[in-house]
PDB file of C-alpha atoms in Angstrom:
ATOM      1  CA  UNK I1164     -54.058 -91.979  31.769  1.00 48.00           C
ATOM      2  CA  UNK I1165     -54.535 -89.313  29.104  1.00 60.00           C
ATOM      3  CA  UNK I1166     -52.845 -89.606  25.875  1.00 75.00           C
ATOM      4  CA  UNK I1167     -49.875 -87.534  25.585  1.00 78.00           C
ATOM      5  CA  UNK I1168     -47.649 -86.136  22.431  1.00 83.00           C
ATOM      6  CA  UNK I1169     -44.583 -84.964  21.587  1.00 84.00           C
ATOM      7  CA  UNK I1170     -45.010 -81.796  19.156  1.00 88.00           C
ATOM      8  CA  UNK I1171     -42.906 -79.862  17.000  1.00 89.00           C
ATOM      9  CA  UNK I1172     -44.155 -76.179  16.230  1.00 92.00           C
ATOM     10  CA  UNK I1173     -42.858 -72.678  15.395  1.00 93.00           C
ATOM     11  CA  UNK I1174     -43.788 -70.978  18.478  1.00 91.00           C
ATOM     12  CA  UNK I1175     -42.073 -67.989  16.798  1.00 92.00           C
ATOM     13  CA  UNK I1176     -44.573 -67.997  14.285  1.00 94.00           C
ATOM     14  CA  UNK I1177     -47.176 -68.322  16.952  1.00 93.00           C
ATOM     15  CA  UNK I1178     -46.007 -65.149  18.930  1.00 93.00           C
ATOM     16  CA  UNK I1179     -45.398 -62.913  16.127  1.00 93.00           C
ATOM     17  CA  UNK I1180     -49.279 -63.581  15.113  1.00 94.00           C
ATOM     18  CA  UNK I1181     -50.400 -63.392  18.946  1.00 93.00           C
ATOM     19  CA  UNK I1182     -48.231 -59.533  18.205  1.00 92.00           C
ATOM     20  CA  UNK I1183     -49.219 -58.228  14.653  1.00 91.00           C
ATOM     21  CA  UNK I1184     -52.569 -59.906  13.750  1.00 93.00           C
ATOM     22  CA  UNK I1185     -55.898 -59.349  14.616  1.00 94.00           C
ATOM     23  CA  UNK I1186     -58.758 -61.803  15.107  1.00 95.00           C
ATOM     24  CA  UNK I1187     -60.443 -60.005  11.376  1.00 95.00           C
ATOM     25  CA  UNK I1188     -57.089 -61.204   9.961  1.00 95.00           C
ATOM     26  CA  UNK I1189     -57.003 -64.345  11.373  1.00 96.00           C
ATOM     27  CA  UNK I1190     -59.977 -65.605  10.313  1.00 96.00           C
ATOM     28  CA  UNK I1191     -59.795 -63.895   6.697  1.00 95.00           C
ATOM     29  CA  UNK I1192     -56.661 -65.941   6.332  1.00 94.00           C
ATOM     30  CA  UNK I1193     -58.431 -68.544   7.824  1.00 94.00           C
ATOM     31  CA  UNK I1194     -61.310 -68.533   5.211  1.00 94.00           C
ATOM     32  CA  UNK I1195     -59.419 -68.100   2.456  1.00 93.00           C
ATOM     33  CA  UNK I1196     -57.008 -71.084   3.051  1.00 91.00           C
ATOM     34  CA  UNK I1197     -53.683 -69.581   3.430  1.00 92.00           C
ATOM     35  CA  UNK I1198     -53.791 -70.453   7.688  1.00 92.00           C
ATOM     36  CA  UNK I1199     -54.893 -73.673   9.318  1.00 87.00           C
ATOM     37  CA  UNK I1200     -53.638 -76.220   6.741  1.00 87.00           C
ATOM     38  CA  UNK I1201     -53.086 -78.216   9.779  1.00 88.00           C
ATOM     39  CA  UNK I1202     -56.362 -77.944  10.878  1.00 92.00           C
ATOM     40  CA  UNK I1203     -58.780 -80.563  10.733  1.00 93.00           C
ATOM     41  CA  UNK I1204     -62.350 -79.645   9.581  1.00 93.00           C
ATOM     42  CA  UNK I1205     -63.956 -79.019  13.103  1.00 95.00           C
ATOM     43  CA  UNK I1206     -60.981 -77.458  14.947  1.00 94.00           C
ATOM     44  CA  UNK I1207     -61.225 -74.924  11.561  1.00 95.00           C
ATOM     45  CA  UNK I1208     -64.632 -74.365  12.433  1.00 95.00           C
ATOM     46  CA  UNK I1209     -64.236 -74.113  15.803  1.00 96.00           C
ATOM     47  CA  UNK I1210     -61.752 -71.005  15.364  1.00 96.00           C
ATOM     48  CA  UNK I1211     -63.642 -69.371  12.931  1.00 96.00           C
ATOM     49  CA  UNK I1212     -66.692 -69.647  15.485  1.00 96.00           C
ATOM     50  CA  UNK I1213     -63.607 -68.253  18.493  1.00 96.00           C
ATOM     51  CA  UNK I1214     -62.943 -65.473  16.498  1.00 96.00           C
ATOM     52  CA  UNK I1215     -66.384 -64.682  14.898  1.00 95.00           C
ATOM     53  CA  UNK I1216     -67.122 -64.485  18.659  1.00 95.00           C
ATOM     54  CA  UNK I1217     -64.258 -62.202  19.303  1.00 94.00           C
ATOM     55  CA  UNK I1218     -65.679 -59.944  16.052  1.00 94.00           C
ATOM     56  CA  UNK I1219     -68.712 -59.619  17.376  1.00 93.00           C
ATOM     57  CA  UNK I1220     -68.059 -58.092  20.612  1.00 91.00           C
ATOM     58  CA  UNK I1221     -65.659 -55.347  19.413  1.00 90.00           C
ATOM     59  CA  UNK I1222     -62.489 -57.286  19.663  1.00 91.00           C
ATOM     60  CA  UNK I1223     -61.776 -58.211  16.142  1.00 90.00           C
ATOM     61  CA  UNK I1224     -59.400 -55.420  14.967  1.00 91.00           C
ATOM     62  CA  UNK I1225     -57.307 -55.414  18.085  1.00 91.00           C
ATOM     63  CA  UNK I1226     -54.262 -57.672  18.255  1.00 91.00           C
ATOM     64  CA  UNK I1227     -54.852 -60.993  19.462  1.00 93.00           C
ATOM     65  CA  UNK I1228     -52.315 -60.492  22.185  1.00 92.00           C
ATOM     66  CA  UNK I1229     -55.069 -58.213  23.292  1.00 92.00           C
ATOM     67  CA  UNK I1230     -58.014 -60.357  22.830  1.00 93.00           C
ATOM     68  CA  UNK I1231     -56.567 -63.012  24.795  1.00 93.00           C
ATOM     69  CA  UNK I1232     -56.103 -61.007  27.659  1.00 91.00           C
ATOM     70  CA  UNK I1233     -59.283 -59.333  27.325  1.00 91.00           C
ATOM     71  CA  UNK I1234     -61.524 -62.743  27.186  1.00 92.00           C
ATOM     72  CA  UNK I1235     -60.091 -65.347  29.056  1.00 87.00           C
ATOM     73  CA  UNK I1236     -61.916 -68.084  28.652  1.00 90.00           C
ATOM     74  CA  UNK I1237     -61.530 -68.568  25.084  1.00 91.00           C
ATOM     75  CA  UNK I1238     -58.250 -67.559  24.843  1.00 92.00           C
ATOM     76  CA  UNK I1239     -56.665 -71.031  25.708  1.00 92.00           C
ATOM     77  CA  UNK I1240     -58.281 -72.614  23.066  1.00 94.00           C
ATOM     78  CA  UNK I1241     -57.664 -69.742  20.869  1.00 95.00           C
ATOM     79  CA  UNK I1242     -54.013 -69.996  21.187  1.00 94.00           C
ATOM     80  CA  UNK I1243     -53.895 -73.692  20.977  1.00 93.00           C
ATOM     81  CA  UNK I1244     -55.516 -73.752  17.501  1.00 95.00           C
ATOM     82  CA  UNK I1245     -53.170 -71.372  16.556  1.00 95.00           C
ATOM     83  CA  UNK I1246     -50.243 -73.840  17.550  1.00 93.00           C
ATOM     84  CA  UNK I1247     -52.050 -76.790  15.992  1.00 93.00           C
ATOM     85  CA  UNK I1248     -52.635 -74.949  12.469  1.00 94.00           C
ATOM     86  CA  UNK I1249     -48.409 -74.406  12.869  1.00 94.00           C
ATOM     87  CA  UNK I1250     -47.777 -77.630  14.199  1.00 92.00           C
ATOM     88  CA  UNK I1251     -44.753 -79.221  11.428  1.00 90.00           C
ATOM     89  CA  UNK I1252     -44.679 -82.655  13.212  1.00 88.00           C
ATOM     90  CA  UNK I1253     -46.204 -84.533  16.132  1.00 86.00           C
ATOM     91  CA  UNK I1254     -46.296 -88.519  17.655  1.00 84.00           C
ATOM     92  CA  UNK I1255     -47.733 -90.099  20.263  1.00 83.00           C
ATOM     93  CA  UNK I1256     -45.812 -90.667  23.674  1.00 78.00           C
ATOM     94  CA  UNK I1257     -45.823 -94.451  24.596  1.00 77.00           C
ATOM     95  CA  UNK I1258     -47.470 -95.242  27.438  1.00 73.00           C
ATOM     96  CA  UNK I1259     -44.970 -97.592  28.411  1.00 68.00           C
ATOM     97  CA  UNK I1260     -42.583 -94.180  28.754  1.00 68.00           C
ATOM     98  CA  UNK I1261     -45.263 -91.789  30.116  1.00 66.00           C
ATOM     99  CA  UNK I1262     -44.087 -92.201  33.329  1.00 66.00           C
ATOM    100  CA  UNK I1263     -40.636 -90.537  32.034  1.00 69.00           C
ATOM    101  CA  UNK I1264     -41.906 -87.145  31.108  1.00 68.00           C
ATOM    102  CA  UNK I1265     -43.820 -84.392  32.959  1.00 65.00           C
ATOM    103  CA  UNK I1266     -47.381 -85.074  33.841  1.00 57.00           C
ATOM    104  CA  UNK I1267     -48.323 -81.553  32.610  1.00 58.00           C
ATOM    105  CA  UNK I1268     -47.959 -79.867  29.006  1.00 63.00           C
ATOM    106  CA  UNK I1269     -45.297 -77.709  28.670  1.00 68.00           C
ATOM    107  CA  UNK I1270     -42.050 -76.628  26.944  1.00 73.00           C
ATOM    108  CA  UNK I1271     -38.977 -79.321  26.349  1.00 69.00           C
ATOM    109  CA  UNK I1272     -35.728 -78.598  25.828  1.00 64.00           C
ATOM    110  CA  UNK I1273     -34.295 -82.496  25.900  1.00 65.00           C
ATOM    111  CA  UNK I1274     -36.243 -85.684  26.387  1.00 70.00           C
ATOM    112  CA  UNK I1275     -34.784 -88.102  28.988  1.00 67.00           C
ATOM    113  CA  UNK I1276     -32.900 -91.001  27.064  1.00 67.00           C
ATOM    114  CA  UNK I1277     -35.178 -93.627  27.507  1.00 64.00           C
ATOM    115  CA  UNK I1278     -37.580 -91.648  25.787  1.00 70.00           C
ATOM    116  CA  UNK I1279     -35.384 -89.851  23.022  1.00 66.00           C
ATOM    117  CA  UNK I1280     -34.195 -93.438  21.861  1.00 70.00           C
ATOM    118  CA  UNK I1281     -37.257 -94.372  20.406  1.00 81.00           C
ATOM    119  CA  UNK I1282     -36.929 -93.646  16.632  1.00 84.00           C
ATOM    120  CA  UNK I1283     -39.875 -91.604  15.908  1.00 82.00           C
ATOM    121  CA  UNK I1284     -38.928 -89.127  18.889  1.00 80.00           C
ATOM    122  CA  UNK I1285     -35.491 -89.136  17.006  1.00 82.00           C
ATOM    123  CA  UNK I1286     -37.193 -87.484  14.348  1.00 86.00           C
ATOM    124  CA  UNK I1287     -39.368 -85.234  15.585  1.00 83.00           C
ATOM    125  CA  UNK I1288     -36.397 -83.870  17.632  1.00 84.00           C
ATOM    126  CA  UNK I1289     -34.165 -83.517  15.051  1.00 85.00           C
ATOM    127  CA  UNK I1290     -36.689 -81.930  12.425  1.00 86.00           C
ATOM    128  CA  UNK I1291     -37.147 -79.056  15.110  1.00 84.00           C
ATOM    129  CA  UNK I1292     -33.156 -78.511  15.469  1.00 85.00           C
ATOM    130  CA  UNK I1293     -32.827 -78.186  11.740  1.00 88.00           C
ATOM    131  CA  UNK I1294     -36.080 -75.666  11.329  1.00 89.00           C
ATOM    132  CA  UNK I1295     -35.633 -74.138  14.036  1.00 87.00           C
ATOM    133  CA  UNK I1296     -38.730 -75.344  15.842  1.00 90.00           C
ATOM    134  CA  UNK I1297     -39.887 -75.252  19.743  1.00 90.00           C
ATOM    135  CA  UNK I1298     -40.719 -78.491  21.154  1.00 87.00           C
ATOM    136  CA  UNK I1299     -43.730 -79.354  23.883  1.00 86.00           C
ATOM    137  CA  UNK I1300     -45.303 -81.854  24.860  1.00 83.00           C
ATOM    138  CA  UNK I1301     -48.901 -82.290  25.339  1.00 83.00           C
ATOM    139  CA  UNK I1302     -51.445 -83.935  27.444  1.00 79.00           C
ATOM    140  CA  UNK I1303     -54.533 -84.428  25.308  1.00 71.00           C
ATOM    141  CA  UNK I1304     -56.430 -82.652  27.844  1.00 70.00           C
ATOM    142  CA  UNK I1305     -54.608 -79.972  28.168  1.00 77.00           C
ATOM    143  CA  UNK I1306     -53.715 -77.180  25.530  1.00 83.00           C
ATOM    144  CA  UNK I1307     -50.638 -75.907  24.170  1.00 89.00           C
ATOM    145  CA  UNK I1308     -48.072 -74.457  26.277  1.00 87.00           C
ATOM    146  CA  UNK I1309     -49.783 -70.991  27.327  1.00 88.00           C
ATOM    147  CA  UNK I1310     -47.172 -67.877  26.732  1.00 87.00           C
ATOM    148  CA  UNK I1311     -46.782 -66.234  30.118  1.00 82.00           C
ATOM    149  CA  UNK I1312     -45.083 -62.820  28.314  1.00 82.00           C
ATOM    150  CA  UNK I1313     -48.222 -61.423  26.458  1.00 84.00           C
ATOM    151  CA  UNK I1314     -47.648 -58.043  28.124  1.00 81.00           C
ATOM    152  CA  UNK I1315     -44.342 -57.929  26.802  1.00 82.00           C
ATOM    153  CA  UNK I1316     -45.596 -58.541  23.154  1.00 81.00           C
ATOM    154  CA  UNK I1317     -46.130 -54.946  22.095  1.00 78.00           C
ATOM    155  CA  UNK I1318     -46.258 -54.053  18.720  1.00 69.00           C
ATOM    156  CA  UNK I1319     -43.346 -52.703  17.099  1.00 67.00           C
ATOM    157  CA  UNK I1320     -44.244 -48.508  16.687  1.00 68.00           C
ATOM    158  CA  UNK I1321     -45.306 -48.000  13.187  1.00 65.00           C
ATOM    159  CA  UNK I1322     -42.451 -46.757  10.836  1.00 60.00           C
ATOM    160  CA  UNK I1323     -41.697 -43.267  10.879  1.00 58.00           C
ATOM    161  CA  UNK I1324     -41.426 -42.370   7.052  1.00 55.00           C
ATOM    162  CA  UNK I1325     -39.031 -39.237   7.437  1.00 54.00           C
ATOM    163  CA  UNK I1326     -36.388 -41.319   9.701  1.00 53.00           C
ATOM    164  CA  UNK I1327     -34.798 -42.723   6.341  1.00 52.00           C
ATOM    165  CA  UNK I1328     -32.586 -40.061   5.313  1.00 53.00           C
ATOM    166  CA  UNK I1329     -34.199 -37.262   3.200  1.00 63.00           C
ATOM    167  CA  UNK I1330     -30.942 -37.296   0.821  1.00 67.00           C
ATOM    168  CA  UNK I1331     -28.948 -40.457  -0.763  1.00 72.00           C
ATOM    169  CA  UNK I1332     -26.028 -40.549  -3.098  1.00 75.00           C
ATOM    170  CA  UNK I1333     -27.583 -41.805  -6.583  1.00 78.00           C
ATOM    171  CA  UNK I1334     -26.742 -45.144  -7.291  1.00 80.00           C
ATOM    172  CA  UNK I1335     -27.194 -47.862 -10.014  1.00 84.00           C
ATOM    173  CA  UNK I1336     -29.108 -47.143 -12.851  1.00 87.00           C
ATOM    174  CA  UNK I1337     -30.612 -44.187 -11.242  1.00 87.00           C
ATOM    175  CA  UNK I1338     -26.960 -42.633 -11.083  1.00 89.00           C
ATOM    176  CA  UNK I1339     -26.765 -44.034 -14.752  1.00 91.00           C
ATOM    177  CA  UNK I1340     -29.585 -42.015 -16.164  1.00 93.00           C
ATOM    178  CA  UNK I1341     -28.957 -38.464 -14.068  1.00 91.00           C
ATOM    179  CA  UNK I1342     -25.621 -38.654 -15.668  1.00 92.00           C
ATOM    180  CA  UNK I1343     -26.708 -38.894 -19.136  1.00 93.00           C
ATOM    181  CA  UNK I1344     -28.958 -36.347 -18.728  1.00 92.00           C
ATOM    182  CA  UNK I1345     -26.361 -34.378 -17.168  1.00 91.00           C
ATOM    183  CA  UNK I1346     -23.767 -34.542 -19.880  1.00 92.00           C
ATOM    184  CA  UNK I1347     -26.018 -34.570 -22.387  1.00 92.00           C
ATOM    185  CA  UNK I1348     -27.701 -31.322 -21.362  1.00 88.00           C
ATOM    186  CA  UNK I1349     -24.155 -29.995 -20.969  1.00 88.00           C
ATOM    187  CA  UNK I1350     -23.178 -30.881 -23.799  1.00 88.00           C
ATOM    188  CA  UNK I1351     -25.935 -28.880 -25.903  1.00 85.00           C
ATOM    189  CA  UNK I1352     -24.728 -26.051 -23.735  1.00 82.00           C
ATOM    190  CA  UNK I1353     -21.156 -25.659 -24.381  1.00 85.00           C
ATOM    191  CA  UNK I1354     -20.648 -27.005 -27.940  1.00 83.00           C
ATOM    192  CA  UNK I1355     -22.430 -24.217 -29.443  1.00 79.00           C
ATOM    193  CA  UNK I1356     -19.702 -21.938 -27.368  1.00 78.00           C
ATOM    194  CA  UNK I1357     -17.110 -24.558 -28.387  1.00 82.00           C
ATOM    195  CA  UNK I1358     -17.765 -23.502 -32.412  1.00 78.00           C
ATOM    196  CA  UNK I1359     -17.774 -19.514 -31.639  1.00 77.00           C
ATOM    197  CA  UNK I1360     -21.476 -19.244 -31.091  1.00 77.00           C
ATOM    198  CA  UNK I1361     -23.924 -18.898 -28.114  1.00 71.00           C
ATOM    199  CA  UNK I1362     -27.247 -20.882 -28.471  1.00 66.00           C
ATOM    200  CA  UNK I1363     -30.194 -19.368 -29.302  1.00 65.00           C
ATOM    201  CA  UNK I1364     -32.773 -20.956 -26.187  1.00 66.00           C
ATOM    202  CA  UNK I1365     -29.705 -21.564 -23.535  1.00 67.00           C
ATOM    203  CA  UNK I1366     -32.658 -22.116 -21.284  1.00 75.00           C
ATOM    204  CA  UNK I1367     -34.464 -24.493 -23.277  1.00 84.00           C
ATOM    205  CA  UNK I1368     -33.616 -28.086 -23.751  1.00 87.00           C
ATOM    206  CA  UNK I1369     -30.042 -27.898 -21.880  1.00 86.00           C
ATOM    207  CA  UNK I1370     -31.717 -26.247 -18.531  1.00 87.00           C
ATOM    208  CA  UNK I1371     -34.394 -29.171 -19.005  1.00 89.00           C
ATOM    209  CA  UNK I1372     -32.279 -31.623 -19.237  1.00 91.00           C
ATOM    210  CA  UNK I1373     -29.831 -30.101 -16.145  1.00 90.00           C
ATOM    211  CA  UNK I1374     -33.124 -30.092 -14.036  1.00 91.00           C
ATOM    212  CA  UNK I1375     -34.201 -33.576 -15.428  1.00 91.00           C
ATOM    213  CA  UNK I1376     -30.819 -35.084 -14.345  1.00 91.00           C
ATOM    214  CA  UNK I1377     -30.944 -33.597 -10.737  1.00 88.00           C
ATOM    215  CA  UNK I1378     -34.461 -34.379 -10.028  1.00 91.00           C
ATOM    216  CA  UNK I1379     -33.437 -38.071 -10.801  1.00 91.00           C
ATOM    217  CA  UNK I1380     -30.425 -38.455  -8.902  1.00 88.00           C
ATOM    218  CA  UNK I1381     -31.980 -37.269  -5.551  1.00 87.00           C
ATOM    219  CA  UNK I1382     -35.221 -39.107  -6.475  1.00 87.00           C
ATOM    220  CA  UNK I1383     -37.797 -35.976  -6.176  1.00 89.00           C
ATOM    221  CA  UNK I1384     -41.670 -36.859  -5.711  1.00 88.00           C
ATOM    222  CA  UNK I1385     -44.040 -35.407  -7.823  1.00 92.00           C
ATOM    223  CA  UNK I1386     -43.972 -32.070  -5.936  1.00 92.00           C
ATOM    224  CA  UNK I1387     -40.163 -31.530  -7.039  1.00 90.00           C
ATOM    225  CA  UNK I1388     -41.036 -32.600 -10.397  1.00 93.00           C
ATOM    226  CA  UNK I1389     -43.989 -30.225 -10.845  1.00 94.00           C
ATOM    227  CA  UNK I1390     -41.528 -27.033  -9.024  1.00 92.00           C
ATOM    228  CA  UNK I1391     -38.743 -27.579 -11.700  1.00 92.00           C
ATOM    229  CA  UNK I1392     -41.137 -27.148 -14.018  1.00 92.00           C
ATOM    230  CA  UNK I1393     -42.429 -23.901 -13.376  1.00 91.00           C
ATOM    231  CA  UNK I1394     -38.644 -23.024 -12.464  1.00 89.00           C
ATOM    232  CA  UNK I1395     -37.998 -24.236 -16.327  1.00 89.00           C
ATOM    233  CA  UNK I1396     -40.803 -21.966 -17.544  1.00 89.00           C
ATOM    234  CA  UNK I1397     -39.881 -19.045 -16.081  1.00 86.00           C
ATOM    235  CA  UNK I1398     -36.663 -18.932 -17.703  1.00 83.00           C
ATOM    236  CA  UNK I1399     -38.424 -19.743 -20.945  1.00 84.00           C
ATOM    237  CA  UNK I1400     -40.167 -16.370 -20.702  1.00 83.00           C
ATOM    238  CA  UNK I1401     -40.565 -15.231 -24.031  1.00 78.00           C
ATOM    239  CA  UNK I1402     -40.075 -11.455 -21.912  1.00 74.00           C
ATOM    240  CA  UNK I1403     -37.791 -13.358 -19.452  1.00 70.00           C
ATOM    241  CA  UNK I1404     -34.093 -11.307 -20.403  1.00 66.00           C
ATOM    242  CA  UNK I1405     -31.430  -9.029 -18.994  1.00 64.00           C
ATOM    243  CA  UNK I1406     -33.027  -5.694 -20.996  1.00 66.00           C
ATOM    244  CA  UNK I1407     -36.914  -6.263 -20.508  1.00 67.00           C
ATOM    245  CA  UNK I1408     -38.645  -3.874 -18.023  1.00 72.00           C
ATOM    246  CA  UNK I1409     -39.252  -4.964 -14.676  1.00 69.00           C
ATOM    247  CA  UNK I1410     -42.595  -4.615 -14.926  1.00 67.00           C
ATOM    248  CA  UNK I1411     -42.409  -7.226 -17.799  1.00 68.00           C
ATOM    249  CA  UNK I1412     -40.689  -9.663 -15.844  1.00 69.00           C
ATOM    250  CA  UNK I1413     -43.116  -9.531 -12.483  1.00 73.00           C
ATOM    251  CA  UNK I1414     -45.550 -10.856 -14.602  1.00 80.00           C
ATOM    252  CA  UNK I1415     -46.269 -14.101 -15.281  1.00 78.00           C
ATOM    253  CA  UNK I1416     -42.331 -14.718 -14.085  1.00 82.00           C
ATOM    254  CA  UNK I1417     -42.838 -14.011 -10.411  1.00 86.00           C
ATOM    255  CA  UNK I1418     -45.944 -16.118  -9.379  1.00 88.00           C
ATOM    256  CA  UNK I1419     -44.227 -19.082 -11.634  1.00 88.00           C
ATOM    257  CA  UNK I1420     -41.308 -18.637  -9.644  1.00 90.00           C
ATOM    258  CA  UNK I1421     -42.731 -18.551  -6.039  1.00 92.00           C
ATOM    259  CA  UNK I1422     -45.229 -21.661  -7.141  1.00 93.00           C
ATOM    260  CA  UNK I1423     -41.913 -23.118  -8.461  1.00 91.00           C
ATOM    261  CA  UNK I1424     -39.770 -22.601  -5.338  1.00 91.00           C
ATOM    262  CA  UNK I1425     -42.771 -23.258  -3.076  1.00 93.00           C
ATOM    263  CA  UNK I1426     -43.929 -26.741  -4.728  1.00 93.00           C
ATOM    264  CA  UNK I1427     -39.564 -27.820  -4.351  1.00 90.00           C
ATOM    265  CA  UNK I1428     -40.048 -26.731  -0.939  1.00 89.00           C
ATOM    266  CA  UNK I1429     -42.901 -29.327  -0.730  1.00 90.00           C
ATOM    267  CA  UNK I1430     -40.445 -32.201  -1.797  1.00 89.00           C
ATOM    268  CA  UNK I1431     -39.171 -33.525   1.004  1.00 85.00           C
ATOM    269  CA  UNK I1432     -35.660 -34.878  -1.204  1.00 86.00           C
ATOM    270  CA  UNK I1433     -35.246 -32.015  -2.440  1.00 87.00           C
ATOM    271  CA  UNK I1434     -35.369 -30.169   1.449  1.00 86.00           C
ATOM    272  CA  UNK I1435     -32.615 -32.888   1.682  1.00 82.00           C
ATOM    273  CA  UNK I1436     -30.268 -31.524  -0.930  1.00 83.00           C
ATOM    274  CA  UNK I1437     -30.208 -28.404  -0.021  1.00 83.00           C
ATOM    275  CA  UNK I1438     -29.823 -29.626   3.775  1.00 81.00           C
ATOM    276  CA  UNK I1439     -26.690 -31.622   2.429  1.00 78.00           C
ATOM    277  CA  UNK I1440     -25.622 -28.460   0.694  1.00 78.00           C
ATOM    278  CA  UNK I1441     -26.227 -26.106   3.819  1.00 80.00           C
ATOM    279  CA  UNK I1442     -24.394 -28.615   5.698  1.00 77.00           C
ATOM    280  CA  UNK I1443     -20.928 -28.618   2.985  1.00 75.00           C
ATOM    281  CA  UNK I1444     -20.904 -25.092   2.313  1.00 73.00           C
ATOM    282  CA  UNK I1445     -20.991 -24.658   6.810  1.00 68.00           C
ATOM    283  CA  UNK I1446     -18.323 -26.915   7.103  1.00 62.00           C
ATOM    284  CA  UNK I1447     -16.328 -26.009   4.249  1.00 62.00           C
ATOM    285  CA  UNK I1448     -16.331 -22.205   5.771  1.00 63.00           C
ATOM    286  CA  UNK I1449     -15.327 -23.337   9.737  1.00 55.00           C
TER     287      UNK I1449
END
């Protein structure tokens, strides 16, 4: 009668690698140490030789839920490496209580009592309930209990980065550091007004640090940066005033401004903003 064990493993583990990695990963991880701990030297070698197979007939940067149902006769022993490299704890079945378990690997959910008296099934039993681990047991001629819901392990779609919401209140230290620049730009604005005189560059360092304090807050890119910028310079004009000629203020005051509003445009927080602020102003009207 063939050997048989009672294993511990996180078949979670298992099927979330069988889902997200491919057989390049596998065996990189493999190579470099960080997979198959549990391993012994020649089942190591004998998955790197699996998936250097696998590699070398177009299947490496697939999943391996894929590979396994493309080549079926490795991917048994495929999968039941995988278990044995995650494999926490495992003893051998006596065969004086064989003839109390199945005669076939497979998934266990409770041992019968003659067999879960013994004190080194206690263990293994109760180190799965506290991590959380499946429990099989195994004929040493057969493999680890095959998964019979590969087609339903489809990757997750890849993250859409524009479903996170384009606008978010500041918080933090972010909401710390638009407010000082905030105030502080305020500040320089109004206590020049505040002692009976108005400033001589209104646009200057207040306006900077006004624009400096909202791109923060809403967390602009690069793009919203760079467009506040230009916005900045063209009210820094040295001809930018209310009693220049118009001709004077087309040039270079228009093309900053259209790069300016064009590069904000760009930025998708800022598109958020002013979304938020299309949205207030509709709702404050109705």
């Amino acid at each position: 009668m063939a050997s048989m064990f009672l294993v511990a493993y996180d078949r979670a583990t298992v099927l979330t690698m069988l889902r997200d990695w491919t057989p390049q990963q596998l065996r990189d991880a493999l190579r470099s140490g960080t997979f198959g701990s549990s391993l012994s030297a020649i089942e190591a070698r004998e998955l790197d030789r699996l998936l250097t197979d696998w590699m070398q007939r177009a299947l490496g940067a697939m999943p391996l839920r894929d590979a396994l149902m493309v080549d079926a006769q490795r991917s048994h022993r495929v999968h039941t490496l995988i278990c044995i490299g995650l494999t926490v704890a495992y003893e051998s079945v006596p065969v004086a209580y064989a003839s109390c378990l199945p005669a076939t690997s497979g998934e266990l959910t409770a041992l019968p009592d003659q067999v879960a008296g013994l004190p080194a099934m206690q263990a293994i039993v109760e180190e799965a309930r506290t991590q959380g681990l499946a429990l099989a047991l195994i004929k040493a001629t057969d493999g680890y209990p095959y998964p019979d819901q590969l087609e339903q392990l489809v990757p997750p779609p890849p993250a859409d980065p524009y479903a996170a919401p384009l606008f978010e209140q500041p918080t933090g230290w972010r909401r710390r550091i638009a407010l000082l620049l905030v105030v502080a730009g305020v500040a320089l604005l109004s206590l020049p007004l505040l002692l009976g005189r108005i400033p001589e560059h209104p646009a200057g360092v207040p306006l900077a640090l006004l624009t400096l304090g909202l791109l923060v807050g809403i967390r602009a890119g690069i793009a919203g940066f760079a467009g506040g910028v230009c916005i900045w310079l063209v009210a820094n004009l040295p001809n930018f005033h209310h009693d220049a000629p118009i001709f004077e203020l087309l040039w270079p005051a228009l093309p900053l401004m259209l790069l300016g509003l064009f590069l904000l445009g760009l930025d998708r927080r800022v598109r958020g903003m002013w979304r938020l602020v299309q949205q207030q102003f509709g709702a404050s009207r109705s």
